[in-house]
């Protein structure tokens, strides 16, 4: 039987449903089967750089958190210890504080770190292992775009929320003979828009992997009108763009190094403005935004997150540091942390797209 360990746990990147379920599964199995002690690192890697951002993580702390969204540890997608923003003489500068993070881990007497997050969080974990810290990871994102795993937890819940939103838009669109454009998250991957668009019965689905022509969408709307369909639902991924166009961006990297990220947004309005030049119907844009991240996780996400939390302890037991858990062909397996890149994309020739097109759904191509 391996000796009990003292393990740090952090959740980094954007929040998503299922993080608390993972923390609960991790702690419960870790305490019951291995006798491990857990230290909660708060606000992502910020808790390994800034003082007083840690807390004990016991079974009592995880009581009742299974159905809760968000994360009890807090999170951050701007606390990269290798490019940490520090205010010096009134000016923000980026500094490599990875040695501070390593020293902090030593002060906390950690035998290892469990990092839960997307490609940024896990890539940082991989770089820290190269500097001597023992790290294992669990992948999560609502975008479902991480290579190395077939699915991330958080995706199923967000997909259900988007599907319900499209369902609700149907009745008001039909009542007012309107074109409803709903903008959905996903950055450069269209999985969330594709799945919820099909499940919600959208008439047009626009994803980053298939640049669209506005003429094709107009033609689709006119065809619906000829069949006495006086309304249309268009599901637009935030990373979708017209042929010859560019991504819609809310704002570029901010003035504070390490704390500014390019935020996508406005793809729905771009599409609506283009359509308004060609059709007389009223057009309304709904941006789901962070509604997609919030709320209680679905049963599928609770299960997957719990299994990830339990499985990652096998990696710790077997000394498989610099690795992460992953879902492949229905089995939870092990993959290198270095594989956690945001490289998965919808296959434009894959079955979901092909079947959707065969049912008359337009992709604007």
Tab-separated table of C-alpha atoms in Angstrom, residues 156-302:
chain	number	residue	atom	x	y	z
A	156	UNK	CA	-22.646	18.151	-21.762
A	157	UNK	CA	-24.183	20.686	-19.373
A	158	UNK	CA	-23.386	23.651	-21.611
A	159	UNK	CA	-24.812	21.776	-24.605
A	160	UNK	CA	-28.069	21.193	-22.714
A	161	UNK	CA	-28.304	24.871	-21.737
A	162	UNK	CA	-27.766	25.991	-25.343
A	163	UNK	CA	-30.313	23.472	-26.597
A	164	UNK	CA	-32.912	24.724	-24.126
A	165	UNK	CA	-32.217	28.313	-25.188
A	166	UNK	CA	-32.817	27.429	-28.833
A	167	UNK	CA	-36.002	25.596	-27.835
A	168	UNK	CA	-37.269	28.709	-26.062
A	169	UNK	CA	-36.417	30.987	-28.980
A	170	UNK	CA	-38.593	28.919	-31.313
A	171	UNK	CA	-41.888	30.035	-29.788
A	172	UNK	CA	-41.108	33.747	-29.733
A	173	UNK	CA	-39.572	33.633	-33.226
A	174	UNK	CA	-42.673	31.957	-34.624
A	175	UNK	CA	-45.011	34.340	-32.803
A	176	UNK	CA	-43.343	37.429	-34.298
A	177	UNK	CA	-42.169	36.045	-37.679
A	178	UNK	CA	-38.603	36.883	-36.745
A	179	UNK	CA	-35.155	35.593	-37.542
A	180	UNK	CA	-33.519	34.700	-34.243
A	181	UNK	CA	-29.726	34.606	-34.105
A	182	UNK	CA	-28.274	32.937	-31.004
A	183	UNK	CA	-24.545	33.312	-30.310
A	184	UNK	CA	-22.888	30.360	-28.582
A	185	UNK	CA	-19.449	29.959	-26.981
A	186	UNK	CA	-16.702	27.647	-28.209
A	187	UNK	CA	-13.934	29.974	-29.400
A	188	UNK	CA	-12.326	28.290	-32.422
A	189	UNK	CA	-14.245	24.999	-32.166
A	190	UNK	CA	-17.879	24.528	-33.170
A	191	UNK	CA	-18.814	21.447	-31.131
A	192	UNK	CA	-21.161	23.288	-28.777
A	193	UNK	CA	-22.958	25.138	-31.571
A	194	UNK	CA	-23.159	22.084	-33.809
A	195	UNK	CA	-24.579	19.732	-31.198
A	196	UNK	CA	-27.027	22.187	-29.645
A	197	UNK	CA	-28.034	23.478	-33.051
A	198	UNK	CA	-28.988	20.007	-34.208
A	199	UNK	CA	-30.608	19.089	-30.880
A	200	UNK	CA	-32.541	22.379	-30.745
A	201	UNK	CA	-33.731	22.278	-34.335
A	202	UNK	CA	-31.844	25.295	-35.664
A	203	UNK	CA	-32.374	26.051	-39.353
A	204	UNK	CA	-28.862	27.411	-39.866
A	205	UNK	CA	-25.692	26.446	-37.972
A	206	UNK	CA	-22.570	28.558	-38.399
A	207	UNK	CA	-19.295	27.226	-37.013
A	208	UNK	CA	-15.636	28.331	-37.272
A	209	UNK	CA	-14.680	25.258	-39.287
A	210	UNK	CA	-16.999	26.254	-42.164
A	211	UNK	CA	-16.788	29.946	-43.170
A	212	UNK	CA	-20.220	31.050	-44.338
A	213	UNK	CA	-21.635	32.978	-47.276
A	214	UNK	CA	-24.481	35.294	-46.351
A	215	UNK	CA	-26.124	34.580	-49.723
A	216	UNK	CA	-26.465	30.932	-48.756
A	217	UNK	CA	-28.202	31.853	-45.497
A	218	UNK	CA	-30.530	34.272	-47.288
A	219	UNK	CA	-31.417	31.534	-49.750
A	220	UNK	CA	-32.238	29.192	-46.872
A	221	UNK	CA	-34.512	31.791	-45.247
A	222	UNK	CA	-36.286	32.432	-48.560
A	223	UNK	CA	-36.816	28.702	-49.076
A	224	UNK	CA	-38.399	28.484	-45.645
A	225	UNK	CA	-40.649	31.405	-46.527
A	226	UNK	CA	-41.822	29.673	-49.685
A	227	UNK	CA	-42.941	26.769	-47.491
A	228	UNK	CA	-44.856	29.148	-45.215
A	229	UNK	CA	-42.173	29.061	-42.553
A	230	UNK	CA	-42.152	32.693	-41.497
A	231	UNK	CA	-39.350	32.452	-38.939
A	232	UNK	CA	-35.834	31.043	-38.753
A	233	UNK	CA	-33.383	30.093	-36.001
A	234	UNK	CA	-29.674	30.624	-36.626
A	235	UNK	CA	-27.113	29.152	-34.196
A	236	UNK	CA	-23.823	31.047	-34.509
A	237	UNK	CA	-20.561	30.025	-32.839
A	238	UNK	CA	-18.633	32.965	-31.379
A	239	UNK	CA	-15.731	31.975	-33.628
A	240	UNK	CA	-17.788	31.801	-36.843
A	241	UNK	CA	-16.976	34.246	-39.626
A	242	UNK	CA	-18.013	34.933	-43.226
A	243	UNK	CA	-15.927	33.896	-46.213
A	244	UNK	CA	-13.220	36.518	-46.620
A	245	UNK	CA	-13.992	37.929	-43.170
A	246	UNK	CA	-12.314	37.719	-39.778
A	247	UNK	CA	-13.189	36.713	-36.245
A	248	UNK	CA	-15.448	39.057	-34.296
A	249	UNK	CA	-13.487	40.337	-31.291
A	250	UNK	CA	-14.853	42.214	-28.270
A	251	UNK	CA	-11.449	43.429	-27.148
A	252	UNK	CA	-7.794	42.634	-27.662
A	253	UNK	CA	-5.189	41.842	-25.010
A	254	UNK	CA	-5.477	44.345	-22.177
A	255	UNK	CA	-2.966	46.815	-20.829
A	256	UNK	CA	-1.928	44.537	-17.969
A	257	UNK	CA	0.578	41.922	-19.188
A	258	UNK	CA	-0.549	38.403	-18.506
A	259	UNK	CA	-4.038	39.565	-17.592
A	260	UNK	CA	-5.386	40.577	-20.968
A	261	UNK	CA	-6.808	37.987	-23.347
A	262	UNK	CA	-8.433	38.309	-26.717
A	263	UNK	CA	-12.157	37.966	-26.085
A	264	UNK	CA	-14.279	36.753	-28.948
A	265	UNK	CA	-17.781	38.134	-29.273
A	266	UNK	CA	-20.084	39.821	-31.711
A	267	UNK	CA	-20.309	37.045	-34.299
A	268	UNK	CA	-24.084	37.026	-33.896
A	269	UNK	CA	-24.347	40.755	-34.581
A	270	UNK	CA	-22.034	40.496	-37.582
A	271	UNK	CA	-24.271	37.806	-39.047
A	272	UNK	CA	-27.444	39.773	-38.257
A	273	UNK	CA	-26.100	42.965	-39.841
A	274	UNK	CA	-25.140	41.095	-43.009
A	275	UNK	CA	-28.582	39.487	-43.229
A	276	UNK	CA	-30.382	42.778	-42.633
A	277	UNK	CA	-29.129	44.023	-46.007
A	278	UNK	CA	-30.934	41.210	-47.800
A	279	UNK	CA	-34.125	40.317	-45.936
A	280	UNK	CA	-37.031	42.428	-44.661
A	281	UNK	CA	-37.761	40.252	-41.612
A	282	UNK	CA	-36.995	41.509	-38.127
A	283	UNK	CA	-33.770	40.040	-36.772
A	284	UNK	CA	-32.965	39.643	-33.092
A	285	UNK	CA	-29.663	38.540	-31.578
A	286	UNK	CA	-29.391	36.609	-28.311
A	287	UNK	CA	-25.945	36.164	-26.766
A	288	UNK	CA	-25.989	33.327	-24.230
A	289	UNK	CA	-22.630	34.321	-22.772
A	290	UNK	CA	-21.786	33.007	-19.328
A	291	UNK	CA	-25.183	31.411	-18.883
A	292	UNK	CA	-23.536	28.495	-20.658
A	293	UNK	CA	-20.958	28.092	-17.887
A	294	UNK	CA	-23.235	28.331	-14.882
A	295	UNK	CA	-25.682	26.166	-13.019
A	296	UNK	CA	-25.817	22.617	-11.779
A	297	UNK	CA	-23.910	20.000	-13.819
A	298	UNK	CA	-25.807	17.365	-15.761
A	299	UNK	CA	-25.743	13.743	-14.631
A	300	UNK	CA	-23.276	12.934	-17.427
A	301	UNK	CA	-20.894	15.691	-16.360
A	302	UNK	CA	-21.158	14.750	-12.695
